[in-house]
Amino acid sequence: MYDVTIIGAGVVGASIARELSRYMLKTLVLEKNIEVCQGTTKANSAIVHGGYDAYEGSLKAKLNVWGNKLYSQLTEELEVSFDRIGSLVVAFNEEEMKELEVLYKRGLNNQVEGLELVDGDRARELEPNLSKEVIGALYCSSAGIVCPFNMTFALIENAIENNVELKTSEKVESIEKLDEGFKITTSKSEYKTKYIVNAAGLYSDKIANLIGDNEFEILPRKGEYRILDRNAGDNVTKVIFQAPTKVGKGILVAPTVHGNIIVGPTADNVDSVEDTTTSSSGIEKVDELSRKSIPNLPLNQSIRVFAGVRASSDKKDFVIYPSKNAKGFINVGGIDSPGLASSPAIAKYVAKLLNEQGLELEENPSFNPKRKAILGFEHMSLEEKKEILKQNPKYSKIICRCESITEGEIIEAIKRPAGARTLDGVKRRVRPGSGRCQGGFCAPRVMEILSRELNIPIEELVKENHGSALVDSKIKGGDR
């Protein structure tokens, strides 16, 4: 019998797992995919929003501002790159300036730190490549950027190191209410648990339906993006938004913690939560509107386009509440933007709800909040490189030329708690395949390392998830 079972291992589920590992609990995380971080978390804007956009009194407002404040200490403990670079919401006319004044007042009511309305000249001092057509901006110095992949991996690693259990490739098929707790049946096994947290992202409404909850519906919204080469990284230094619309925060241009530029997203309602297709019309919209903000943006240095699906709900707010049908079941649904920014606060809020439902939260005296990051060879000093090569000669072999990723880093990504099991899993942890050639050179070599370290045939490796095989069969007479 587990104390708590969390369904879903995106950044929200991982945050909750890590938060519950502070207490003397037997906690289980169930994930239907091969690895963690394979849903909405794998494809979003990577922004830690300030909190001025969410309406006063909403859960989004409360948890965004709270979560933002938690990020500095949390990322320091987990050794995750986080840069509080600030954001600008830009206006091109007086009508949009009125919208910025609304956002400014809302931000003050939400107790957002570092808010300032500035004119066009001041905006261009803060971001020199801004369009000359910008007449003003809302500046938020507390906004930042983070890698959602590394954030999720760090959270789940730290949770596992503090005795949380993770089981992947286990799709939840049914949930039965027992006299004490629940019985969860997955595609592989059965589990009994006293409490359940439904953090299933795009499928959170379907999981809620399993215990008779029909209070919210996920309305998937697709966003298309473009990623620019690191050579283009100096073109922007802050997160640049345009005045928001009814469907989102508009097209943004922002640096990433890895030195690239991310541009997007669109905001299109789609029928399927799995619709991550890109379109020429969507990318053309991204290009046109991004250049409105940054006219000289070198879109010809694009290295990838992709799409993600947001778990928006019909409630227009985060849907976090204890089920009325089954005591001990907590729904955590509708986590679209600003979900990444809010995730540390969502975790604490859920822990509080569980406690109110009867879960005893006795502090774990052996809880260790610290996690060591994988050492990036490219970013080491000369002395650090000499030392790591003495300890592990695998760091002498460069596998990914574009990003200067070594075999040692790839092996570490595989060997970690909740380590990489797929080609994209390695890519998201240590970035081989994230550069100009997008894996054209290094993918076969990464596959060989995965096959060797996991001791599985190369034909069984997948790019990302079930059904994405990389190799059909060996060439007759070939040894690989």
Short mmCIF file of C-alpha atoms in Angstrom, two decimals, residues 3-473:
data_model
loop_
_atom_site.label_atom_id
_atom_site.label_comp_id
_atom_site.label_asym_id
_atom_site.label_seq_id
_atom_site.Cartn_x
_atom_site.Cartn_y
_atom_site.Cartn_z
CA ASP A 3 0.66 6.50 0.76
CA VAL A 4 0.45 8.61 -2.41
CA THR A 5 0.47 7.72 -6.09
CA ILE A 6 1.09 10.49 -8.62
CA ILE A 7 -0.18 9.86 -12.13
CA GLY A 8 1.98 11.72 -14.65
CA ALA A 9 5.66 12.68 -14.70
CA GLY A 10 5.89 16.01 -16.45
CA VAL A 11 7.28 19.02 -14.63
CA VAL A 12 4.18 19.25 -12.42
CA GLY A 13 4.13 15.57 -11.44
CA ALA A 14 7.89 15.64 -10.85
CA SER A 15 7.56 18.78 -8.71
CA ILE A 16 4.88 17.14 -6.58
CA ALA A 17 6.99 13.98 -6.22
CA ARG A 18 9.98 15.98 -5.05
CA GLU A 19 7.86 18.01 -2.61
CA LEU A 20 6.31 14.86 -1.08
CA SER A 21 9.77 13.32 -0.70
CA ARG A 22 10.30 15.83 2.13
CA TYR A 23 7.95 13.71 4.24
CA MET A 24 7.87 10.20 5.68
CA LEU A 25 5.73 8.82 2.88
CA LYS A 26 5.78 5.88 0.49
CA THR A 27 5.23 7.65 -2.82
CA LEU A 28 4.85 6.19 -6.31
CA VAL A 29 4.91 7.98 -9.67
CA LEU A 30 3.23 6.29 -12.65
CA GLU A 31 4.07 7.46 -16.19
CA LYS A 32 2.53 5.98 -19.34
CA ASN A 33 5.48 6.95 -21.55
CA ILE A 34 8.94 5.37 -21.72
CA GLU A 35 10.48 8.32 -19.90
CA VAL A 36 9.47 11.35 -17.88
CA CYS A 37 9.11 14.72 -19.65
CA GLN A 38 7.41 13.40 -22.79
CA GLY A 39 4.18 15.43 -22.77
CA THR A 40 3.56 19.17 -22.66
CA THR A 41 6.79 19.64 -20.69
CA LYS A 42 8.91 18.63 -23.69
CA ALA A 43 7.56 21.45 -25.91
CA ASN A 44 6.86 24.84 -24.37
CA SER A 45 8.33 28.34 -24.25
CA ALA A 46 10.70 27.65 -21.29
CA ILE A 47 9.66 30.90 -19.58
CA VAL A 48 9.29 31.57 -15.86
CA HIS A 49 6.61 34.23 -16.11
CA GLY A 50 6.40 37.15 -13.71
CA GLY A 51 2.69 36.74 -12.97
CA TYR A 52 1.09 39.95 -14.29
CA ASP A 53 -1.01 38.25 -16.97
CA ALA A 54 -3.25 36.02 -14.83
CA TYR A 55 -6.48 37.53 -13.54
CA GLU A 56 -6.56 38.67 -9.93
CA GLY A 57 -7.84 36.03 -7.54
CA SER A 58 -7.23 33.12 -9.90
CA LEU A 59 -5.13 30.08 -9.03
CA LYS A 60 -2.87 31.00 -11.94
CA ALA A 61 -2.14 34.40 -10.39
CA LYS A 62 -1.48 33.01 -6.92
CA LEU A 63 0.65 30.06 -7.99
CA ASN A 64 2.59 31.88 -10.74
CA VAL A 65 3.82 34.63 -8.42
CA TRP A 66 4.55 32.15 -5.62
CA GLY A 67 6.28 29.73 -7.98
CA ASN A 68 8.41 32.47 -9.50
CA LYS A 69 9.73 33.37 -6.04
CA LEU A 70 10.61 29.73 -5.32
CA TYR A 71 12.70 29.29 -8.46
CA SER A 72 15.97 30.86 -7.30
CA GLN A 73 16.49 28.58 -4.31
CA LEU A 74 15.05 25.50 -6.04
CA THR A 75 17.29 25.72 -9.10
CA GLU A 76 20.31 26.38 -6.89
CA GLU A 77 19.57 23.24 -4.87
CA LEU A 78 19.08 21.13 -8.01
CA GLU A 79 21.90 22.73 -10.05
CA VAL A 80 19.59 23.73 -12.90
CA SER A 81 20.41 26.75 -15.06
CA PHE A 82 17.96 29.59 -14.39
CA ASP A 83 18.44 33.16 -15.55
CA ARG A 84 16.24 35.98 -14.30
CA ILE A 85 16.74 38.03 -17.48
CA GLY A 86 13.47 39.97 -17.37
CA SER A 87 10.69 40.34 -19.93
CA LEU A 88 9.21 43.11 -22.06
CA VAL A 89 5.62 43.20 -23.31
CA VAL A 90 5.80 45.65 -26.20
CA ALA A 91 3.15 47.97 -27.63
CA PHE A 92 3.02 49.39 -31.15
CA ASN A 93 0.11 51.82 -30.69
CA GLU A 94 -1.87 53.65 -28.04
CA GLU A 95 -4.54 50.96 -27.90
CA GLU A 96 -1.90 48.38 -26.97
CA MET A 97 -0.42 50.79 -24.42
CA LYS A 98 -3.82 50.80 -22.69
CA GLU A 99 -3.62 47.00 -22.54
CA LEU A 100 -0.16 47.26 -20.95
CA GLU A 101 -1.58 49.62 -18.31
CA VAL A 102 -4.19 46.96 -17.51
CA LEU A 103 -1.45 44.34 -17.19
CA TYR A 104 0.62 46.67 -15.00
CA LYS A 105 -2.26 47.27 -12.57
CA ARG A 106 -3.09 43.57 -12.56
CA GLY A 107 0.53 42.74 -11.83
CA LEU A 108 0.60 45.13 -8.89
CA ASN A 109 -2.59 43.54 -7.53
CA ASN A 110 -0.96 40.11 -7.95
CA GLN A 111 2.11 41.39 -6.04
CA VAL A 112 4.49 40.84 -8.94
CA GLU A 113 7.96 42.18 -8.24
CA GLY A 114 9.99 44.38 -10.60
CA LEU A 115 7.20 45.83 -12.77
CA GLU A 116 7.70 49.07 -14.69
CA LEU A 117 5.97 50.82 -17.59
CA VAL A 118 8.60 52.30 -19.93
CA ASP A 119 8.55 54.34 -23.13
CA GLY A 120 9.93 53.17 -26.48
CA ASP A 121 13.37 54.68 -25.98
CA ARG A 122 13.82 53.04 -22.59
CA ALA A 123 12.56 49.74 -24.02
CA ARG A 124 15.27 49.91 -26.71
CA GLU A 125 17.89 50.64 -24.06
CA LEU A 126 16.86 47.42 -22.37
CA GLU A 127 16.66 45.52 -25.70
CA PRO A 128 18.61 47.37 -28.46
CA ASN A 129 17.29 45.28 -31.38
CA LEU A 130 13.65 46.09 -30.67
CA SER A 131 11.66 47.58 -33.51
CA LYS A 132 11.68 51.36 -33.82
CA GLU A 133 7.90 51.09 -34.08
CA VAL A 134 7.65 50.08 -30.40
CA ILE A 135 6.23 53.05 -28.45
CA GLY A 136 6.30 51.52 -24.98
CA ALA A 137 6.60 48.34 -22.97
CA LEU A 138 5.82 46.67 -19.68
CA TYR A 139 9.12 45.60 -18.14
CA CYS A 140 9.18 42.79 -15.57
CA SER A 141 12.64 42.23 -14.10
CA SER A 142 11.56 39.12 -12.14
CA ALA A 143 10.74 37.02 -15.24
CA GLY A 144 13.26 34.39 -16.26
CA ILE A 145 14.20 31.44 -18.44
CA VAL A 146 14.87 27.80 -17.55
CA CYS A 147 15.26 24.50 -19.37
CA PRO A 148 12.00 22.58 -18.73
CA PHE A 149 13.73 19.29 -19.59
CA ASN A 150 16.55 19.66 -17.09
CA MET A 151 14.13 21.03 -14.50
CA THR A 152 11.98 17.91 -14.75
CA PHE A 153 14.92 15.49 -14.77
CA ALA A 154 16.46 17.21 -11.75
CA LEU A 155 13.19 17.11 -9.80
CA ILE A 156 12.53 13.43 -10.46
CA GLU A 157 16.17 12.46 -9.80
CA ASN A 158 16.09 14.24 -6.45
CA ALA A 159 12.72 12.67 -5.61
CA ILE A 160 14.05 9.17 -6.38
CA GLU A 161 17.18 9.84 -4.32
CA ASN A 162 14.76 10.64 -1.48
CA ASN A 163 13.00 7.26 -1.89
CA VAL A 164 10.17 8.07 -4.31
CA GLU A 165 9.49 5.17 -6.72
CA LEU A 166 9.01 5.76 -10.48
CA LYS A 167 7.44 3.28 -12.87
CA THR A 168 7.33 4.15 -16.58
CA SER A 169 5.49 2.57 -19.52
CA GLU A 170 2.55 2.02 -17.17
CA LYS A 171 -0.66 3.47 -18.57
CA VAL A 172 -3.43 3.80 -15.98
CA GLU A 173 -6.45 1.86 -17.23
CA SER A 174 -8.81 1.86 -14.25
CA ILE A 175 -9.15 3.20 -10.70
CA GLU A 176 -11.33 1.51 -8.10
CA LYS A 177 -12.33 3.16 -4.80
CA LEU A 178 -11.70 0.82 -1.87
CA ASP A 179 -12.80 1.02 1.76
CA GLU A 180 -9.33 2.39 2.39
CA GLY A 181 -7.77 4.18 -0.56
CA PHE A 182 -7.78 3.02 -4.17
CA LYS A 183 -6.71 0.21 -6.47
CA ILE A 184 -5.01 1.39 -9.66
CA THR A 185 -4.79 -1.01 -12.59
CA THR A 186 -2.18 -0.19 -15.22
CA SER A 187 -1.16 -1.79 -18.48
CA LYS A 188 1.36 -3.86 -16.49
CA SER A 189 0.29 -4.25 -12.88
CA GLU A 190 -1.98 -3.29 -9.97
CA TYR A 191 -1.21 -0.91 -7.09
CA LYS A 192 -3.01 0.01 -3.88
CA THR A 193 -2.66 3.53 -2.59
CA LYS A 194 -4.23 5.70 0.09
CA TYR A 195 -4.19 8.91 -2.00
CA ILE A 196 -3.95 9.75 -5.70
CA VAL A 197 -2.72 12.92 -7.38
CA ASN A 198 -3.90 13.23 -10.98
CA ALA A 199 -1.13 15.17 -12.74
CA ALA A 200 -1.70 13.54 -16.13
CA GLY A 201 -1.47 16.74 -18.17
CA LEU A 202 -3.22 16.40 -21.50
CA TYR A 203 -4.99 13.29 -20.20
CA SER A 204 -5.94 14.67 -16.77
CA ASP A 205 -9.64 14.88 -17.64
CA LYS A 206 -9.62 11.25 -18.77
CA ILE A 207 -7.99 10.14 -15.50
CA ALA A 208 -10.56 12.20 -13.55
CA ASN A 209 -13.33 10.43 -15.50
CA LEU A 210 -12.09 7.08 -14.14
CA ILE A 211 -13.37 7.97 -10.66
CA GLY A 212 -16.52 9.72 -11.92
CA ASP A 213 -15.20 13.29 -12.01
CA ASN A 214 -16.55 15.17 -15.03
CA GLU A 215 -16.07 18.71 -13.80
CA PHE A 216 -13.49 19.81 -16.37
CA GLU A 217 -12.48 19.06 -19.94
CA ILE A 218 -9.08 19.47 -21.59
CA LEU A 219 -9.29 21.59 -24.74
CA PRO A 220 -5.92 21.03 -26.42
CA ARG A 221 -4.25 24.08 -27.95
CA LYS A 222 -1.28 23.66 -30.26
CA GLY A 223 1.65 26.06 -30.47
CA GLU A 224 4.27 26.01 -33.24
CA TYR A 225 7.84 27.20 -32.63
CA ARG A 226 11.13 27.87 -34.36
CA ILE A 227 14.58 27.42 -32.79
CA LEU A 228 17.56 29.46 -34.02
CA ASP A 229 21.21 28.49 -33.95
CA ARG A 230 23.37 29.60 -31.04
CA ASN A 231 25.18 31.98 -33.39
CA ALA A 232 21.97 34.03 -33.39
CA GLY A 233 21.78 34.11 -29.61
CA ASP A 234 23.04 37.67 -29.13
CA ASN A 235 20.08 39.17 -31.00
CA VAL A 236 17.89 39.26 -27.89
CA THR A 237 18.77 39.36 -24.20
CA LYS A 238 15.26 39.43 -22.69
CA VAL A 239 11.94 37.68 -23.21
CA ILE A 240 10.00 39.77 -25.74
CA PHE A 241 6.20 39.45 -25.76
CA GLN A 242 3.61 41.32 -27.78
CA ALA A 243 0.40 42.60 -26.23
CA PRO A 244 -1.64 39.48 -25.36
CA THR A 245 -4.79 38.28 -27.11
CA LYS A 246 -7.76 36.21 -25.91
CA VAL A 247 -5.97 32.95 -26.77
CA GLY A 248 -2.51 33.59 -25.38
CA LYS A 249 0.48 35.77 -24.78
CA GLY A 250 1.20 36.15 -28.48
CA ILE A 251 4.40 35.40 -30.38
CA LEU A 252 7.49 35.72 -28.20
CA VAL A 253 11.17 35.98 -28.99
CA ALA A 254 13.50 34.83 -26.21
CA PRO A 255 16.97 33.50 -25.54
CA THR A 256 17.28 30.05 -24.02
CA VAL A 257 19.59 29.02 -21.19
CA HIS A 258 21.58 27.07 -23.80
CA GLY A 259 22.26 30.13 -25.98
CA ASN A 260 19.71 29.57 -28.76
CA ILE A 261 16.70 31.75 -29.57
CA ILE A 262 13.16 30.39 -29.34
CA VAL A 263 10.41 32.02 -31.41
CA GLY A 264 6.67 31.31 -31.11
CA PRO A 265 4.15 29.95 -30.33
CA THR A 266 0.99 30.04 -32.38
CA ALA A 267 -2.24 29.20 -30.51
CA ASP A 268 -4.59 26.91 -32.42
CA ASN A 269 -7.33 24.75 -30.94
CA VAL A 270 -6.94 21.16 -32.13
CA ASP A 271 -8.99 17.99 -31.88
CA SER A 272 -6.24 15.69 -30.69
CA VAL A 273 -3.93 16.04 -27.68
CA GLU A 274 -1.31 14.23 -29.75
CA ASP A 275 -1.37 16.70 -32.69
CA THR A 276 2.20 17.99 -32.74
CA THR A 277 2.36 18.53 -36.49
CA THR A 278 3.81 21.75 -37.87
CA SER A 279 2.45 23.69 -40.84
CA SER A 280 3.85 26.19 -43.32
CA SER A 281 1.07 28.63 -42.39
CA GLY A 282 1.84 28.32 -38.68
CA ILE A 283 5.56 28.87 -39.09
CA GLU A 284 4.94 31.77 -41.50
CA LYS A 285 2.83 33.39 -38.78
CA VAL A 286 5.60 32.86 -36.24
CA ASP A 287 8.13 34.44 -38.62
CA GLU A 288 5.97 37.44 -39.53
CA LEU A 289 5.01 38.38 -35.98
CA SER A 290 8.44 37.76 -34.47
CA ARG A 291 10.01 40.14 -36.97
CA LYS A 292 7.46 42.74 -35.95
CA SER A 293 9.20 42.81 -32.56
CA ILE A 294 12.80 42.16 -33.73
CA PRO A 295 13.04 43.25 -37.41
CA ASN A 296 16.57 41.92 -37.95
CA LEU A 297 15.93 38.52 -36.39
CA PRO A 298 18.07 36.05 -38.43
CA LEU A 299 15.38 33.48 -39.13
CA ASN A 300 17.64 32.01 -41.84
CA GLN A 301 19.67 30.55 -38.96
CA SER A 302 16.80 28.28 -37.99
CA ILE A 303 17.82 24.74 -36.97
CA ARG A 304 14.46 23.27 -36.02
CA VAL A 305 10.69 23.81 -36.01
CA PHE A 306 8.40 21.92 -33.64
CA ALA A 307 4.99 22.04 -32.00
CA GLY A 308 3.68 21.40 -28.52
CA VAL A 309 0.16 20.98 -27.17
CA ARG A 310 -1.02 22.88 -24.11
CA ALA A 311 -3.43 21.28 -21.64
CA SER A 312 -5.87 24.18 -21.57
CA SER A 313 -9.24 23.52 -19.93
CA ASP A 314 -12.79 24.79 -20.23
CA LYS A 315 -12.37 26.47 -16.80
CA LYS A 316 -9.82 29.08 -18.04
CA ASP A 317 -7.78 28.50 -14.88
CA PHE A 318 -5.74 25.77 -13.24
CA VAL A 319 -8.07 23.00 -12.07
CA ILE A 320 -6.64 21.85 -8.73
CA TYR A 321 -9.11 20.45 -6.23
CA PRO A 322 -10.04 17.37 -4.17
CA SER A 323 -12.60 15.15 -5.87
CA LYS A 324 -16.14 15.34 -4.54
CA ASN A 325 -16.66 11.70 -5.62
CA ALA A 326 -13.65 10.09 -3.98
CA LYS A 327 -11.95 11.42 -0.87
CA GLY A 328 -8.19 11.33 -1.22
CA PHE A 329 -8.16 11.96 -4.98
CA ILE A 330 -6.66 15.32 -6.00
CA ASN A 331 -7.09 16.64 -9.54
CA VAL A 332 -4.29 18.78 -10.98
CA GLY A 333 -5.53 19.62 -14.47
CA GLY A 334 -5.71 22.44 -16.97
CA ILE A 335 -2.04 23.25 -16.40
CA ASP A 336 -1.23 25.41 -19.39
CA SER A 337 0.79 28.64 -19.23
CA PRO A 338 2.11 29.64 -16.68
CA GLY A 339 2.42 26.00 -15.59
CA LEU A 340 6.22 25.80 -15.74
CA ALA A 341 6.60 28.93 -13.63
CA SER A 342 3.93 27.77 -11.20
CA SER A 343 5.06 24.15 -10.79
CA PRO A 344 7.05 24.57 -7.54
CA ALA A 345 4.07 26.33 -5.94
CA ILE A 346 1.58 23.82 -7.37
CA ALA A 347 3.55 21.11 -5.56
CA LYS A 348 3.29 22.87 -2.21
CA TYR A 349 -0.39 23.65 -2.79
CA VAL A 350 -1.12 19.98 -3.55
CA ALA A 351 0.75 18.86 -0.43
CA LYS A 352 -1.48 21.19 1.58
CA LEU A 353 -4.63 19.76 -0.05
CA LEU A 354 -3.47 16.21 0.71
CA ASN A 355 -2.89 17.18 4.34
CA GLU A 356 -6.39 18.65 4.52
CA GLN A 357 -7.72 15.35 3.12
CA GLY A 358 -6.12 13.51 6.03
CA LEU A 359 -2.57 12.69 4.87
CA GLU A 360 -0.11 13.10 7.71
CA LEU A 361 2.96 15.09 6.66
CA GLU A 362 5.74 14.09 9.01
CA GLU A 363 9.05 15.63 7.94
CA ASN A 364 11.69 13.26 6.62
CA PRO A 365 14.84 13.92 8.71
CA SER A 366 17.06 12.42 5.97
CA PHE A 367 15.59 14.51 3.14
CA ASN A 368 18.41 15.82 0.92
CA PRO A 369 17.36 18.83 -1.21
CA LYS A 370 20.60 18.83 -3.21
CA ARG A 371 21.20 17.21 -6.60
CA LYS A 372 24.39 17.34 -8.65
CA ALA A 373 24.07 18.26 -12.33
CA ILE A 374 25.77 16.33 -15.10
CA LEU A 375 29.10 18.00 -15.75
CA GLY A 376 29.21 19.70 -19.16
CA PHE A 377 32.71 19.21 -20.59
CA GLU A 378 32.45 22.23 -22.90
CA HIS A 379 31.82 24.56 -19.94
CA MET A 380 34.62 23.27 -17.69
CA SER A 381 37.79 25.19 -16.99
CA LEU A 382 41.06 23.71 -18.26
CA GLU A 383 41.88 22.41 -14.79
CA GLU A 384 38.44 20.84 -14.42
CA LYS A 385 38.84 19.13 -17.79
CA LYS A 386 42.21 17.70 -16.79
CA GLU A 387 40.74 16.37 -13.56
CA ILE A 388 37.66 14.75 -15.14
CA LEU A 389 39.82 13.09 -17.79
CA LYS A 390 41.93 11.51 -15.06
CA GLN A 391 38.76 10.14 -13.42
CA ASN A 392 36.89 9.15 -16.59
CA PRO A 393 38.64 8.90 -19.98
CA LYS A 394 35.23 8.64 -21.70
CA TYR A 395 35.13 12.44 -21.48
CA SER A 396 37.96 12.58 -24.04
CA LYS A 397 35.73 11.30 -26.85
CA ILE A 398 33.52 13.93 -28.53
CA ILE A 399 30.29 12.38 -29.84
CA CYS A 400 28.36 15.52 -30.83
CA ARG A 401 30.51 18.03 -32.68
CA CYS A 402 27.87 20.79 -32.83
CA GLU A 403 27.39 20.93 -29.05
CA SER A 404 30.76 19.41 -28.00
CA ILE A 405 29.12 16.60 -26.04
CA THR A 406 31.34 13.76 -24.85
CA GLU A 407 30.70 10.05 -24.41
CA GLY A 408 31.15 10.52 -20.67
CA GLU A 409 28.20 12.93 -20.49
CA ILE A 410 25.97 10.61 -22.52
CA ILE A 411 26.77 7.61 -20.30
CA GLU A 412 26.04 9.73 -17.22
CA ALA A 413 22.64 10.71 -18.69
CA ILE A 414 21.80 7.02 -19.14
CA LYS A 415 23.03 5.92 -15.70
CA ARG A 416 21.22 8.59 -13.70
CA PRO A 417 18.07 7.79 -11.65
CA ALA A 418 15.22 7.87 -14.20
CA GLY A 419 17.97 7.96 -16.83
CA ALA A 420 17.67 8.19 -20.60
CA ARG A 421 16.13 5.23 -22.42
CA THR A 422 15.56 6.84 -25.82
CA LEU A 423 17.49 8.90 -28.36
CA ASP A 424 15.47 12.01 -27.54
CA GLY A 425 15.89 11.29 -23.83
CA VAL A 426 19.67 11.60 -24.22
CA LYS A 427 19.21 14.71 -26.35
CA ARG A 428 17.07 16.45 -23.75
CA ARG A 429 19.44 15.66 -20.90
CA VAL A 430 22.84 16.52 -22.41
CA ARG A 431 22.01 17.93 -25.90
CA PRO A 432 23.64 15.70 -28.54
CA GLY A 433 21.54 16.35 -31.64
CA SER A 434 20.51 19.84 -30.48
CA GLY A 435 22.90 21.73 -32.75
CA ARG A 436 23.02 22.63 -36.41
CA CYS A 437 22.99 19.12 -37.84
CA GLN A 438 20.17 17.99 -35.48
CA GLY A 439 21.77 14.60 -34.95
CA GLY A 440 22.73 13.94 -38.55
CA PHE A 441 26.27 13.13 -37.47
CA CYS A 442 25.96 11.95 -33.86
CA ALA A 443 22.64 10.05 -33.73
CA PRO A 444 24.10 6.68 -34.85
CA ARG A 445 26.90 6.99 -32.31
CA VAL A 446 24.47 7.88 -29.51
CA MET A 447 22.37 4.86 -30.50
CA GLU A 448 25.41 2.60 -30.20
CA ILE A 449 26.12 3.94 -26.71
CA LEU A 450 22.48 3.51 -25.66
CA SER A 451 22.42 -0.06 -26.98
CA ARG A 452 25.65 -0.92 -25.19
CA GLU A 453 24.84 0.72 -21.85
CA LEU A 454 21.24 -0.55 -21.68
CA ASN A 455 22.28 -3.96 -23.03
CA ILE A 456 19.47 -4.06 -25.59
CA PRO A 457 19.61 -4.69 -29.35
CA ILE A 458 19.88 -1.52 -31.41
CA GLU A 459 16.72 -2.57 -33.29
CA GLU A 460 14.75 -2.14 -30.05
CA LEU A 461 15.80 1.49 -29.52
CA VAL A 462 13.23 4.21 -30.16
CA LYS A 463 13.53 7.88 -30.96
CA GLU A 464 11.14 8.96 -28.26
CA ASN A 465 8.21 6.73 -27.47
CA HIS A 466 6.48 3.50 -28.29
CA GLY A 467 6.17 3.11 -32.06
CA SER A 468 9.09 5.37 -33.01
CA ALA A 469 11.67 2.72 -33.94
CA LEU A 470 14.95 4.02 -35.35
CA VAL A 471 16.23 0.83 -37.01
CA ASP A 472 14.13 -1.68 -38.94
CA SER A 473 16.71 -4.47 -39.11
#
